[in-house]
Tab-separated table of C-alpha atoms in Angstrom:
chain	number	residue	atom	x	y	z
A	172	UNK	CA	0.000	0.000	0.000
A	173	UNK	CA	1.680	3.128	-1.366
A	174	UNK	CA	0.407	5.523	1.802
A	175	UNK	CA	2.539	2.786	4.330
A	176	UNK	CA	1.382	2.080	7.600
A	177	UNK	CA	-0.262	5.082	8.484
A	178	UNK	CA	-2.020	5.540	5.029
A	179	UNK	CA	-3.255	2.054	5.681
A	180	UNK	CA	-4.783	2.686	8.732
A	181	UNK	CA	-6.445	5.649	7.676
A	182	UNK	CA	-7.883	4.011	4.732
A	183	UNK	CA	-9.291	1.321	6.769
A	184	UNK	CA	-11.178	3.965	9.170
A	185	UNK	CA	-12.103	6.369	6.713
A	186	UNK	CA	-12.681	4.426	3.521
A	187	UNK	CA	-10.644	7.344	1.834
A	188	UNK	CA	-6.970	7.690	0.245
A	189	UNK	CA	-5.941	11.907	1.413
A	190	UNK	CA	-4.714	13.128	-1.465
A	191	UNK	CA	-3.227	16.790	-1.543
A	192	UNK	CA	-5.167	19.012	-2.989
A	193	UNK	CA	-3.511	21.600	-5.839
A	194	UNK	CA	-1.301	24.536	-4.623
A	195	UNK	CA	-1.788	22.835	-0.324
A	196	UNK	CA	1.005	23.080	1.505
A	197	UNK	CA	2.543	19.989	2.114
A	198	UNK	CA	5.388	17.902	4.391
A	199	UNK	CA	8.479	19.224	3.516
A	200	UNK	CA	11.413	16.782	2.655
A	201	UNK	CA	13.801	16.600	5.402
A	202	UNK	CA	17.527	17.490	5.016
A	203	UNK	CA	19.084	15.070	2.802
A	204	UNK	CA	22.242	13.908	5.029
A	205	UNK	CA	24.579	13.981	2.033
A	206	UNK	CA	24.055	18.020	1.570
A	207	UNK	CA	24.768	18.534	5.437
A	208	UNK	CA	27.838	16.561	4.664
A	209	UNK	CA	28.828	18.828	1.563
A	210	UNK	CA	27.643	22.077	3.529
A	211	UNK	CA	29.499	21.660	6.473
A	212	UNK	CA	32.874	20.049	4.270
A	213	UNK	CA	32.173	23.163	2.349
A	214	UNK	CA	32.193	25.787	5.102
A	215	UNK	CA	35.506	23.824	6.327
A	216	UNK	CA	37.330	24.139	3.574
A	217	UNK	CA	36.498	28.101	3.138
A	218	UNK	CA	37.802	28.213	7.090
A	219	UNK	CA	40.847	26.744	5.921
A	220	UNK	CA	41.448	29.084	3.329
A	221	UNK	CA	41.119	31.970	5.610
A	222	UNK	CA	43.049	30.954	8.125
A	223	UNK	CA	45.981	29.478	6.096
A	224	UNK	CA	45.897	32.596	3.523
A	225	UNK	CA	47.715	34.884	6.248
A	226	UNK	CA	50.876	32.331	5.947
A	227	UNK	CA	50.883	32.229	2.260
A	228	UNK	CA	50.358	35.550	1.521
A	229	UNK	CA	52.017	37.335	4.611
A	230	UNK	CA	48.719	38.949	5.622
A	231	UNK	CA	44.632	38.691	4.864
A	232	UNK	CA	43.444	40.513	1.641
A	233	UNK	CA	42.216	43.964	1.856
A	234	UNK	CA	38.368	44.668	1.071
A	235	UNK	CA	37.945	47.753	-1.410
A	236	UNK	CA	35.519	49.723	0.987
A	237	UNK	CA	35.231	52.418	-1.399
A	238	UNK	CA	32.071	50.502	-3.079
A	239	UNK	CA	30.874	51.094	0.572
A	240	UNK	CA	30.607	54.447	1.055
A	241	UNK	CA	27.854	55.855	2.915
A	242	UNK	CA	27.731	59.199	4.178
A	243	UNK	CA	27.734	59.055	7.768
A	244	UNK	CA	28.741	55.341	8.050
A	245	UNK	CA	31.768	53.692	8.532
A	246	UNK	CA	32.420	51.095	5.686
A	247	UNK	CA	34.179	48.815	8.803
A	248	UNK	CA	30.246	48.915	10.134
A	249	UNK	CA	28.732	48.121	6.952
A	250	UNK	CA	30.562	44.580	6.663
A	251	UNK	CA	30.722	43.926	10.463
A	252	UNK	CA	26.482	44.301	9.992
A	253	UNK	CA	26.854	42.217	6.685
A	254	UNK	CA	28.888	39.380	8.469
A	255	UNK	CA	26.646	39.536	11.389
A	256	UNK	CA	23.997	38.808	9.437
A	257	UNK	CA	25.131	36.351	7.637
A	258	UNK	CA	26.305	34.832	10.870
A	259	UNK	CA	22.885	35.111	11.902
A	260	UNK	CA	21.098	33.261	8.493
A	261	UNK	CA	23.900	30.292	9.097
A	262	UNK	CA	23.685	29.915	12.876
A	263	UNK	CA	19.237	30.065	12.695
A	264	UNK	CA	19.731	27.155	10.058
A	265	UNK	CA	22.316	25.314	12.031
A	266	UNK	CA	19.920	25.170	14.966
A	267	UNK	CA	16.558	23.953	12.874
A	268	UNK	CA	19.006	21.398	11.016
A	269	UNK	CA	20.077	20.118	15.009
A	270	UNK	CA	16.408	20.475	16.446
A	271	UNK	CA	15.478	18.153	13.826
A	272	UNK	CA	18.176	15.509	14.262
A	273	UNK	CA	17.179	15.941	18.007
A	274	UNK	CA	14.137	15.069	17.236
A	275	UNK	CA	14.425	12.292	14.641
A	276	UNK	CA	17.331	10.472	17.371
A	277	UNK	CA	14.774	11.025	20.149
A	278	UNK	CA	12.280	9.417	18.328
A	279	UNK	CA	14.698	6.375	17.069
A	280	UNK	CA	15.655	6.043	20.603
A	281	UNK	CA	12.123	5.406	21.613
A	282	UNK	CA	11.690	2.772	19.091
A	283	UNK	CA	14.879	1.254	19.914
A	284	UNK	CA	13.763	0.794	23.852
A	285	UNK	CA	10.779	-0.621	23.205
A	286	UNK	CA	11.651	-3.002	21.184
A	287	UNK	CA	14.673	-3.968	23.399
A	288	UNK	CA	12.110	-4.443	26.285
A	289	UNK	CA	10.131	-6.316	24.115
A	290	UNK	CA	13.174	-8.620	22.820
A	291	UNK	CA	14.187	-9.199	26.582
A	292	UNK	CA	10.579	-9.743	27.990
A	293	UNK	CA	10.866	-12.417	25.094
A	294	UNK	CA	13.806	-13.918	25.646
A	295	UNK	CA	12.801	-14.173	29.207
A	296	UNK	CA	9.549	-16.008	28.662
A	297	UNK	CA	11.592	-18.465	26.577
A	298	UNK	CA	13.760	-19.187	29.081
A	299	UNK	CA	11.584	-20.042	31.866
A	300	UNK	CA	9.279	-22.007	29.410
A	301	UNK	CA	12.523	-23.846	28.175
A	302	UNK	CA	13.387	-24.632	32.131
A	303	UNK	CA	9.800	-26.019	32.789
């Protein structure tokens, strides 16, 4: 049954297959482990770069801040605002990305006790019928 367990059961109360309608908002896919992976490798290897580039080049690159002129505002502002933001956008998605692994391990964990009760309530019934 394509709608799995839950579908199943729902079908079997209901009589009906939910189908989403046109232009509902639906589940969203969860994170595909592979692109965390890539992200994170990703951010790495741009950390590396920064902090190795003082070595190889005997100092960090200077920003042309004259694209940044403002009247009235230091350019030094503008890009401490600009990383802080950016800081900001990375750290927010960092923490929904971890609330949902949370969640997901909390979830396994539960799954994985109960049927590890279950396997030793089991195993425990066997033995004392096998010693009767």
């Amino acid at each position: 049954f394509a709608g799995g367990e839950v579908g199943l059961k729902r079908f079997a109360e209901s009589g009906d297959i939910g189908i989403k309608e046109d232009g509902a908002a639906g589940r969203g896919q969860p994170q595909s482990p592979l692109a965390v992976a890539f992200g994170l490798g990703g951010i790495a290897a741009f950390g590396s770069i920064i902090l190795d580039l003082p070595e190889e080049t005997g100092g960090l690159p200077t920003i042309n801040t004259e694209a940044l002129q403002v009247p009235g505002l230091d350019p030094q502002i503008i890009l401490s605002v600009a990383g802080g933001l950016g800081a900001l956008a990375i750290g927010g998605y960092a923490y929904v990305q971890l609330k949902k692994a949370t969640e997901k391990m909390i979830e396994t964990t539960k799954t994985v006790a109960v049927t590890g009760v279950f396997l030793a309530a089991v195993a425990k019934l066997a033995l004392t019928v096998l010693a009767s």
